[in-house]
């Protein structure tokens, strides 16, 4: 049964969105940013861009690292999700708030290739009557689920 091994929560101060990438990644792909504007989330294997509805403001961001792929969808109503991969040679993922700053989270399994599922919710786009519509504060929320790609990540204990 999949186990959550990291729960990293923050209020991200975004400037139109945020990005996730390995600490050694030095590029920024404008094509991915454009794709994220169209699909909310886009990635190229080395960088994941998330386009927020707010130009500036705080959004709720949770990063959950798992020992393997989560077996069920997270609780609550979500507008959708995107699945992709992220190569992370240092095992440290940067959460870039673009022009507002950055922070880092150490991935418990260290360097390797990861599967990523980004869930997104925006006020006004949730299903009517959702149990979370009343309880959520703020206009947007994001959940990033990340787990080692089977047979790819280093330092995984059996």
Short mmCIF file of N, CA and C in Angstrom, two decimals:
data_model
loop_
_atom_site.label_atom_id
_atom_site.label_comp_id
_atom_site.label_asym_id
_atom_site.label_seq_id
_atom_site.Cartn_x
_atom_site.Cartn_y
_atom_site.Cartn_z
N UNK A 1 0.84 -1.18 0.00
CA UNK A 1 0.00 0.00 0.00
C UNK A 1 0.89 1.24 0.00
N UNK A 2 0.61 2.20 -0.88
CA UNK A 2 1.44 3.41 -0.96
C UNK A 2 1.43 4.19 0.36
N UNK A 3 2.60 4.71 0.71
CA UNK A 3 2.75 5.50 1.94
C UNK A 3 3.22 6.91 1.59
N UNK A 4 2.56 7.92 2.16
CA UNK A 4 3.03 9.30 1.99
C UNK A 4 4.20 9.48 2.95
N UNK A 5 5.34 9.97 2.42
CA UNK A 5 6.53 10.10 3.25
C UNK A 5 7.00 11.55 3.39
N UNK A 6 6.33 12.46 2.72
CA UNK A 6 6.63 13.89 2.87
C UNK A 6 5.37 14.66 2.58
N UNK A 7 5.06 15.61 3.44
CA UNK A 7 3.92 16.49 3.25
C UNK A 7 4.45 17.90 3.44
N UNK A 8 4.73 18.59 2.34
CA UNK A 8 5.32 19.93 2.37
C UNK A 8 4.26 20.93 1.95
N UNK A 9 3.86 21.81 2.86
CA UNK A 9 2.79 22.77 2.60
C UNK A 9 3.35 24.19 2.66
N UNK A 10 2.87 25.03 1.76
CA UNK A 10 3.25 26.44 1.83
C UNK A 10 2.19 27.29 1.14
N UNK A 11 2.15 28.54 1.52
CA UNK A 11 1.39 29.54 0.78
C UNK A 11 2.38 30.18 -0.18
N UNK A 12 2.22 29.90 -1.46
CA UNK A 12 3.15 30.42 -2.45
C UNK A 12 2.67 31.78 -2.94
N UNK A 13 3.57 32.74 -2.93
CA UNK A 13 3.28 34.07 -3.45
C UNK A 13 3.64 34.03 -4.93
N UNK A 14 2.65 33.97 -5.79
CA UNK A 14 2.90 33.73 -7.20
C UNK A 14 2.82 35.01 -8.03
N UNK A 15 3.53 34.99 -9.13
CA UNK A 15 3.49 36.05 -10.12
C UNK A 15 3.01 35.40 -11.42
N UNK A 16 1.73 35.05 -11.45
CA UNK A 16 1.16 34.39 -12.62
C UNK A 16 1.30 32.88 -12.61
N UNK A 17 2.08 32.35 -11.67
CA UNK A 17 2.27 30.91 -11.59
C UNK A 17 3.50 30.57 -10.79
N UNK A 18 3.85 29.28 -10.79
CA UNK A 18 5.06 28.82 -10.13
C UNK A 18 5.65 27.68 -10.94
N UNK A 19 6.90 27.36 -10.65
CA UNK A 19 7.63 26.33 -11.40
C UNK A 19 8.29 25.36 -10.42
N UNK A 20 8.44 24.12 -10.85
CA UNK A 20 9.14 23.09 -10.09
C UNK A 20 10.26 22.54 -10.96
N UNK A 21 11.46 22.41 -10.39
CA UNK A 21 12.58 21.87 -11.14
C UNK A 21 13.68 21.46 -10.18
N UNK A 22 14.65 20.68 -10.67
CA UNK A 22 15.78 20.25 -9.86
C UNK A 22 16.67 21.45 -9.52
N UNK A 23 17.34 21.38 -8.38
CA UNK A 23 18.19 22.48 -7.92
C UNK A 23 19.31 22.81 -8.90
N UNK A 24 19.75 21.86 -9.73
CA UNK A 24 20.82 22.12 -10.70
C UNK A 24 20.31 22.55 -12.07
N UNK A 25 19.01 22.60 -12.26
CA UNK A 25 18.44 22.97 -13.56
C UNK A 25 18.65 24.46 -13.79
N UNK A 26 19.25 24.81 -14.92
CA UNK A 26 19.57 26.21 -15.18
C UNK A 26 18.74 26.84 -16.28
N UNK A 27 17.92 26.08 -16.95
CA UNK A 27 17.17 26.62 -18.07
C UNK A 27 15.75 26.97 -17.69
N UNK A 28 15.11 27.66 -18.59
CA UNK A 28 13.69 27.95 -18.47
C UNK A 28 13.16 27.92 -19.89
N UNK A 29 12.21 27.06 -20.15
CA UNK A 29 11.72 26.82 -21.50
C UNK A 29 10.45 27.65 -21.74
N UNK A 30 10.52 28.68 -22.59
CA UNK A 30 9.34 29.52 -22.83
C UNK A 30 8.18 28.74 -23.47
N UNK A 31 8.48 27.66 -24.20
CA UNK A 31 7.41 26.85 -24.79
C UNK A 31 6.57 26.17 -23.71
N UNK A 32 7.22 25.77 -22.62
CA UNK A 32 6.49 25.13 -21.53
C UNK A 32 5.61 26.15 -20.82
N UNK A 33 6.12 27.34 -20.65
CA UNK A 33 5.32 28.40 -20.03
C UNK A 33 4.08 28.70 -20.87
N UNK A 34 4.24 28.77 -22.18
CA UNK A 34 3.09 29.00 -23.06
C UNK A 34 2.09 27.85 -22.97
N UNK A 35 2.60 26.63 -22.95
CA UNK A 35 1.72 25.45 -22.85
C UNK A 35 0.97 25.45 -21.52
N UNK A 36 1.61 25.88 -20.45
CA UNK A 36 0.96 25.94 -19.13
C UNK A 36 -0.17 26.96 -19.14
N UNK A 37 -0.01 28.05 -19.87
CA UNK A 37 -1.09 29.03 -19.97
C UNK A 37 -2.33 28.43 -20.61
N UNK A 38 -2.12 27.50 -21.53
CA UNK A 38 -3.25 26.86 -22.23
C UNK A 38 -3.85 25.70 -21.44
N UNK A 39 -3.00 24.95 -20.69
CA UNK A 39 -3.45 23.71 -20.04
C UNK A 39 -3.31 23.72 -18.53
N UNK A 40 -2.99 24.83 -17.92
CA UNK A 40 -2.76 25.00 -16.49
C UNK A 40 -1.41 24.45 -16.05
N UNK A 41 -1.05 23.24 -16.48
CA UNK A 41 0.21 22.62 -16.08
C UNK A 41 0.89 22.03 -17.32
N UNK A 42 2.20 22.23 -17.44
CA UNK A 42 2.97 21.64 -18.54
C UNK A 42 4.38 21.35 -18.05
N UNK A 43 5.04 20.40 -18.68
CA UNK A 43 6.40 20.05 -18.30
C UNK A 43 7.17 19.46 -19.46
N UNK A 44 8.50 19.40 -19.29
CA UNK A 44 9.37 18.83 -20.31
C UNK A 44 10.27 17.72 -19.76
N UNK A 45 9.99 17.24 -18.57
CA UNK A 45 10.82 16.23 -17.93
C UNK A 45 11.86 16.81 -16.99
N UNK A 46 12.19 18.09 -17.17
CA UNK A 46 13.18 18.76 -16.33
C UNK A 46 12.59 19.94 -15.57
N UNK A 47 11.44 20.43 -16.05
CA UNK A 47 10.79 21.59 -15.45
C UNK A 47 9.28 21.41 -15.58
N UNK A 48 8.56 21.81 -14.54
CA UNK A 48 7.10 21.80 -14.57
C UNK A 48 6.65 23.23 -14.29
N UNK A 49 5.83 23.78 -15.19
CA UNK A 49 5.28 25.13 -15.03
C UNK A 49 3.79 25.02 -14.72
N UNK A 50 3.36 25.80 -13.75
CA UNK A 50 1.95 25.86 -13.38
C UNK A 50 1.50 27.30 -13.58
N UNK A 51 0.44 27.47 -14.36
CA UNK A 51 -0.11 28.79 -14.61
C UNK A 51 -1.30 29.02 -13.68
N UNK A 52 -1.21 30.05 -12.86
CA UNK A 52 -2.27 30.37 -11.92
C UNK A 52 -3.22 31.41 -12.52
N UNK A 53 -4.44 31.41 -12.04
CA UNK A 53 -5.41 32.41 -12.49
C UNK A 53 -5.04 33.80 -11.99
N UNK A 54 -4.45 33.85 -10.79
CA UNK A 54 -4.07 35.13 -10.19
C UNK A 54 -2.75 35.61 -10.79
N UNK A 55 -2.68 36.90 -11.10
CA UNK A 55 -1.41 37.46 -11.54
C UNK A 55 -0.46 37.60 -10.37
N UNK A 56 -0.98 38.03 -9.25
CA UNK A 56 -0.18 38.13 -8.04
C UNK A 56 -1.07 37.79 -6.86
N UNK A 57 -0.53 37.11 -5.91
CA UNK A 57 -1.28 36.72 -4.73
C UNK A 57 -0.78 35.39 -4.21
N UNK A 58 -1.40 34.92 -3.16
CA UNK A 58 -0.98 33.67 -2.54
C UNK A 58 -1.91 32.54 -2.96
N UNK A 59 -1.31 31.38 -3.22
CA UNK A 59 -2.06 30.16 -3.50
C UNK A 59 -1.57 29.08 -2.55
N UNK A 60 -2.47 28.15 -2.24
CA UNK A 60 -2.09 27.02 -1.38
C UNK A 60 -1.41 25.96 -2.23
N UNK A 61 -0.23 25.55 -1.81
CA UNK A 61 0.55 24.55 -2.52
C UNK A 61 0.99 23.48 -1.54
N UNK A 62 0.66 22.23 -1.85
CA UNK A 62 1.10 21.09 -1.04
C UNK A 62 1.88 20.16 -1.95
N UNK A 63 3.03 19.71 -1.47
CA UNK A 63 3.81 18.70 -2.19
C UNK A 63 3.82 17.46 -1.32
N UNK A 64 3.24 16.38 -1.84
CA UNK A 64 3.22 15.09 -1.14
C UNK A 64 4.14 14.13 -1.88
N UNK A 65 5.18 13.66 -1.21
CA UNK A 65 6.06 12.64 -1.78
C UNK A 65 5.60 11.28 -1.27
N UNK A 66 5.53 10.33 -2.17
CA UNK A 66 5.06 8.99 -1.88
C UNK A 66 6.15 7.97 -2.18
N UNK A 67 6.06 6.80 -1.54
CA UNK A 67 7.03 5.74 -1.83
C UNK A 67 6.71 5.04 -3.15
N UNK A 68 5.45 5.13 -3.60
CA UNK A 68 5.02 4.59 -4.89
C UNK A 68 3.76 5.35 -5.32
N UNK A 69 3.27 5.08 -6.50
CA UNK A 69 2.11 5.81 -7.01
C UNK A 69 0.92 5.71 -6.05
N UNK A 70 0.33 6.86 -5.69
CA UNK A 70 -0.86 6.82 -4.83
C UNK A 70 -1.98 6.01 -5.50
N UNK A 71 -2.68 5.23 -4.70
CA UNK A 71 -3.67 4.31 -5.25
C UNK A 71 -5.04 4.94 -5.46
N UNK A 72 -5.24 6.17 -4.97
CA UNK A 72 -6.54 6.80 -5.15
C UNK A 72 -6.36 8.31 -5.30
N UNK A 73 -7.40 8.95 -5.81
CA UNK A 73 -7.39 10.41 -5.96
C UNK A 73 -7.44 11.05 -4.57
N UNK A 74 -6.89 12.25 -4.43
CA UNK A 74 -6.96 12.93 -3.14
C UNK A 74 -8.40 13.31 -2.80
N UNK A 75 -8.65 13.50 -1.52
CA UNK A 75 -9.98 13.90 -1.06
C UNK A 75 -10.34 15.28 -1.63
N UNK A 76 -11.62 15.51 -1.75
CA UNK A 76 -12.11 16.82 -2.16
C UNK A 76 -12.38 16.91 -3.65
N UNK A 77 -12.95 18.02 -4.02
CA UNK A 77 -13.26 18.28 -5.42
C UNK A 77 -12.10 19.04 -6.05
N UNK A 78 -11.64 18.59 -7.19
CA UNK A 78 -10.55 19.23 -7.93
C UNK A 78 -11.06 19.51 -9.33
N UNK A 79 -10.56 20.57 -9.94
CA UNK A 79 -10.95 20.88 -11.32
C UNK A 79 -10.30 19.93 -12.31
N UNK A 80 -9.15 19.41 -11.96
CA UNK A 80 -8.45 18.50 -12.87
C UNK A 80 -7.04 18.23 -12.39
N UNK A 81 -6.30 17.49 -13.22
CA UNK A 81 -4.90 17.19 -12.92
C UNK A 81 -4.14 16.90 -14.21
N UNK A 82 -2.83 16.95 -14.11
CA UNK A 82 -1.94 16.60 -15.22
C UNK A 82 -0.87 15.67 -14.67
N UNK A 83 -0.45 14.71 -15.49
CA UNK A 83 0.61 13.78 -15.10
C UNK A 83 1.81 13.98 -16.00
N UNK A 84 2.99 13.92 -15.41
CA UNK A 84 4.23 14.09 -16.16
C UNK A 84 5.40 13.49 -15.39
N UNK A 85 6.60 13.68 -15.87
CA UNK A 85 7.79 13.18 -15.20
C UNK A 85 8.70 14.36 -14.85
N UNK A 86 9.61 14.11 -13.90
CA UNK A 86 10.58 15.11 -13.51
C UNK A 86 11.89 14.41 -13.18
N UNK A 87 12.94 14.76 -13.91
CA UNK A 87 14.27 14.25 -13.62
C UNK A 87 14.88 15.16 -12.56
N UNK A 88 15.38 14.54 -11.49
CA UNK A 88 15.86 15.31 -10.35
C UNK A 88 17.23 14.76 -9.90
N UNK A 89 18.33 15.14 -10.60
CA UNK A 89 19.65 14.58 -10.29
C UNK A 89 20.19 14.91 -8.90
N UNK A 90 19.72 15.99 -8.27
CA UNK A 90 20.20 16.33 -6.92
C UNK A 90 19.27 15.79 -5.84
N UNK A 91 18.05 15.44 -6.19
CA UNK A 91 17.07 15.01 -5.19
C UNK A 91 16.45 16.17 -4.44
N UNK A 92 16.72 17.39 -4.89
CA UNK A 92 16.17 18.58 -4.27
C UNK A 92 15.35 19.33 -5.31
N UNK A 93 14.06 19.51 -5.04
CA UNK A 93 13.19 20.21 -5.99
C UNK A 93 13.01 21.66 -5.54
N UNK A 94 13.18 22.56 -6.51
CA UNK A 94 13.01 23.99 -6.27
C UNK A 94 11.55 24.35 -6.57
N UNK A 95 10.96 25.12 -5.68
CA UNK A 95 9.62 25.67 -5.88
C UNK A 95 9.83 27.15 -6.16
N UNK A 96 9.81 27.51 -7.43
CA UNK A 96 10.07 28.89 -7.82
C UNK A 96 8.76 29.66 -7.91
N UNK A 97 8.71 30.75 -7.20
CA UNK A 97 7.56 31.63 -7.24
C UNK A 97 7.81 32.73 -8.27
N UNK A 98 8.67 32.38 -9.23
CA UNK A 98 9.08 33.25 -10.32
C UNK A 98 9.73 34.51 -9.79
N UNK A 99 9.17 35.66 -9.97
CA UNK A 99 9.82 36.89 -9.52
C UNK A 99 9.69 37.13 -8.03
N UNK A 100 8.94 36.27 -7.32
CA UNK A 100 8.68 36.48 -5.90
C UNK A 100 9.64 35.71 -4.99
N UNK A 101 10.46 34.80 -5.52
CA UNK A 101 11.39 34.05 -4.69
C UNK A 101 11.29 32.56 -4.95
N UNK A 102 12.02 31.78 -4.15
CA UNK A 102 12.04 30.33 -4.32
C UNK A 102 12.33 29.67 -2.99
N UNK A 103 11.92 28.42 -2.89
CA UNK A 103 12.26 27.58 -1.73
C UNK A 103 12.55 26.18 -2.27
N UNK A 104 13.05 25.31 -1.41
CA UNK A 104 13.41 23.96 -1.84
C UNK A 104 12.80 22.91 -0.92
N UNK A 105 12.62 21.73 -1.47
CA UNK A 105 12.17 20.57 -0.69
C UNK A 105 13.04 19.39 -1.09
N UNK A 106 13.61 18.72 -0.09
CA UNK A 106 14.40 17.51 -0.34
C UNK A 106 13.46 16.35 -0.58
N UNK A 107 13.65 15.64 -1.68
CA UNK A 107 12.85 14.46 -1.96
C UNK A 107 13.40 13.28 -1.16
N UNK A 108 12.58 12.57 -0.42
CA UNK A 108 13.05 11.52 0.48
C UNK A 108 13.80 10.39 -0.22
N UNK A 109 13.54 10.16 -1.50
CA UNK A 109 14.22 9.09 -2.21
C UNK A 109 15.48 9.55 -2.92
N UNK A 110 15.83 10.81 -2.78
CA UNK A 110 17.07 11.32 -3.34
C UNK A 110 17.02 11.49 -4.85
N UNK A 111 18.21 11.51 -5.45
CA UNK A 111 18.30 11.72 -6.90
C UNK A 111 17.60 10.63 -7.70
N UNK A 112 17.04 11.02 -8.84
CA UNK A 112 16.42 10.04 -9.72
C UNK A 112 15.33 10.64 -10.57
N UNK A 113 14.59 9.76 -11.21
CA UNK A 113 13.46 10.15 -12.05
C UNK A 113 12.17 9.94 -11.26
N UNK A 114 11.28 10.89 -11.38
CA UNK A 114 10.04 10.86 -10.62
C UNK A 114 8.83 11.01 -11.53
N UNK A 115 7.75 10.40 -11.12
CA UNK A 115 6.44 10.62 -11.73
C UNK A 115 5.75 11.68 -10.89
N UNK A 116 5.02 12.57 -11.56
CA UNK A 116 4.40 13.71 -10.88
C UNK A 116 2.95 13.84 -11.35
N UNK A 117 2.08 14.08 -10.41
CA UNK A 117 0.68 14.38 -10.72
C UNK A 117 0.34 15.71 -10.02
N UNK A 118 -0.04 16.71 -10.81
CA UNK A 118 -0.39 18.02 -10.27
C UNK A 118 -1.90 18.19 -10.35
N UNK A 119 -2.52 18.31 -9.17
CA UNK A 119 -3.97 18.54 -9.05
C UNK A 119 -4.19 20.03 -8.89
N UNK A 120 -5.26 20.57 -9.48
CA UNK A 120 -5.53 22.00 -9.34
C UNK A 120 -7.01 22.25 -9.09
N UNK A 121 -7.25 23.32 -8.31
CA UNK A 121 -8.60 23.75 -7.97
C UNK A 121 -8.61 25.28 -7.97
N UNK A 122 -9.65 25.85 -8.55
CA UNK A 122 -9.81 27.31 -8.54
C UNK A 122 -11.24 27.64 -8.15
N UNK A 123 -11.38 28.63 -7.28
CA UNK A 123 -12.72 29.06 -6.84
C UNK A 123 -13.55 29.44 -8.07
N UNK A 124 -14.81 29.06 -8.03
CA UNK A 124 -15.69 29.36 -9.14
C UNK A 124 -15.68 28.30 -10.22
N UNK A 125 -14.70 27.39 -10.17
CA UNK A 125 -14.64 26.33 -11.16
C UNK A 125 -14.96 24.98 -10.54
N UNK A 126 -15.14 24.94 -9.22
CA UNK A 126 -15.45 23.70 -8.53
C UNK A 126 -16.90 23.31 -8.76
N UNK A 127 -17.20 22.04 -8.62
CA UNK A 127 -18.57 21.56 -8.77
C UNK A 127 -19.46 22.18 -7.69
N UNK A 128 -20.66 22.54 -8.07
CA UNK A 128 -21.61 23.09 -7.10
C UNK A 128 -21.87 22.06 -6.01
N UNK A 129 -21.91 22.50 -4.79
CA UNK A 129 -22.19 21.60 -3.68
C UNK A 129 -20.98 20.83 -3.18
N UNK A 130 -19.80 21.12 -3.71
CA UNK A 130 -18.60 20.42 -3.25
C UNK A 130 -18.41 20.65 -1.76
N UNK A 131 -18.07 19.61 -0.99
CA UNK A 131 -17.86 19.81 0.44
C UNK A 131 -16.70 20.74 0.74
N UNK A 132 -15.79 20.92 -0.22
CA UNK A 132 -14.62 21.78 0.03
C UNK A 132 -14.81 23.20 -0.47
N UNK A 133 -15.85 23.43 -1.21
CA UNK A 133 -16.06 24.78 -1.74
C UNK A 133 -16.19 25.80 -0.62
N UNK A 134 -16.88 25.45 0.43
CA UNK A 134 -17.08 26.39 1.54
C UNK A 134 -15.84 26.43 2.45
N UNK A 135 -15.14 25.32 2.58
CA UNK A 135 -14.05 25.25 3.54
C UNK A 135 -12.72 25.79 3.04
N UNK A 136 -12.56 25.91 1.76
CA UNK A 136 -11.29 26.39 1.24
C UNK A 136 -11.21 27.90 1.32
N UNK A 137 -10.05 28.36 1.74
CA UNK A 137 -9.82 29.80 1.80
C UNK A 137 -8.92 30.16 0.64
N UNK A 138 -9.14 31.29 0.02
CA UNK A 138 -8.33 31.69 -1.11
C UNK A 138 -8.98 31.26 -2.41
N UNK A 139 -8.36 31.67 -3.50
CA UNK A 139 -8.96 31.45 -4.81
C UNK A 139 -8.42 30.21 -5.51
N UNK A 140 -7.24 29.74 -5.14
CA UNK A 140 -6.63 28.62 -5.84
C UNK A 140 -5.89 27.70 -4.88
N UNK A 141 -5.81 26.42 -5.28
CA UNK A 141 -5.08 25.43 -4.49
C UNK A 141 -4.47 24.41 -5.45
N UNK A 142 -3.26 23.96 -5.11
CA UNK A 142 -2.53 23.00 -5.93
C UNK A 142 -1.96 21.90 -5.05
N UNK A 143 -2.03 20.68 -5.54
CA UNK A 143 -1.45 19.53 -4.86
C UNK A 143 -0.53 18.82 -5.84
N UNK A 144 0.74 18.68 -5.46
CA UNK A 144 1.71 17.98 -6.28
C UNK A 144 2.01 16.65 -5.60
N UNK A 145 1.67 15.56 -6.28
CA UNK A 145 2.02 14.22 -5.79
C UNK A 145 3.22 13.75 -6.59
N UNK A 146 4.26 13.29 -5.89
CA UNK A 146 5.48 12.89 -6.56
C UNK A 146 5.96 11.57 -5.97
N UNK A 147 6.39 10.65 -6.84
CA UNK A 147 6.89 9.35 -6.39
C UNK A 147 7.94 8.87 -7.38
N UNK A 148 8.87 8.01 -6.91
CA UNK A 148 9.93 7.52 -7.80
C UNK A 148 9.34 6.72 -8.96
N UNK A 149 9.87 6.98 -10.15
CA UNK A 149 9.49 6.18 -11.30
C UNK A 149 10.07 4.78 -11.08
N UNK A 150 9.26 3.73 -11.15
CA UNK A 150 9.75 2.37 -10.86
C UNK A 150 11.02 2.04 -11.64
N UNK A 151 12.05 1.59 -10.89
CA UNK A 151 13.30 1.18 -11.50
C UNK A 151 14.20 2.32 -11.92
N UNK A 152 13.82 3.56 -11.65
CA UNK A 152 14.61 4.71 -12.13
C UNK A 152 15.29 5.49 -11.00
N UNK A 153 14.62 5.67 -9.88
CA UNK A 153 15.18 6.53 -8.83
C UNK A 153 16.26 5.81 -8.03
N UNK A 154 17.28 6.54 -7.64
CA UNK A 154 18.37 5.96 -6.84
C UNK A 154 18.00 5.98 -5.38
N UNK A 155 18.75 5.24 -4.59
CA UNK A 155 18.64 5.25 -3.13
C UNK A 155 17.29 4.84 -2.58
N UNK A 156 16.56 4.01 -3.29
CA UNK A 156 15.27 3.53 -2.79
C UNK A 156 15.53 2.29 -1.96
N UNK A 157 15.04 2.32 -0.72
CA UNK A 157 15.18 1.14 0.14
C UNK A 157 14.02 0.20 -0.11
N UNK A 158 14.33 -1.07 -0.26
CA UNK A 158 13.27 -2.06 -0.51
C UNK A 158 12.61 -2.47 0.78
#
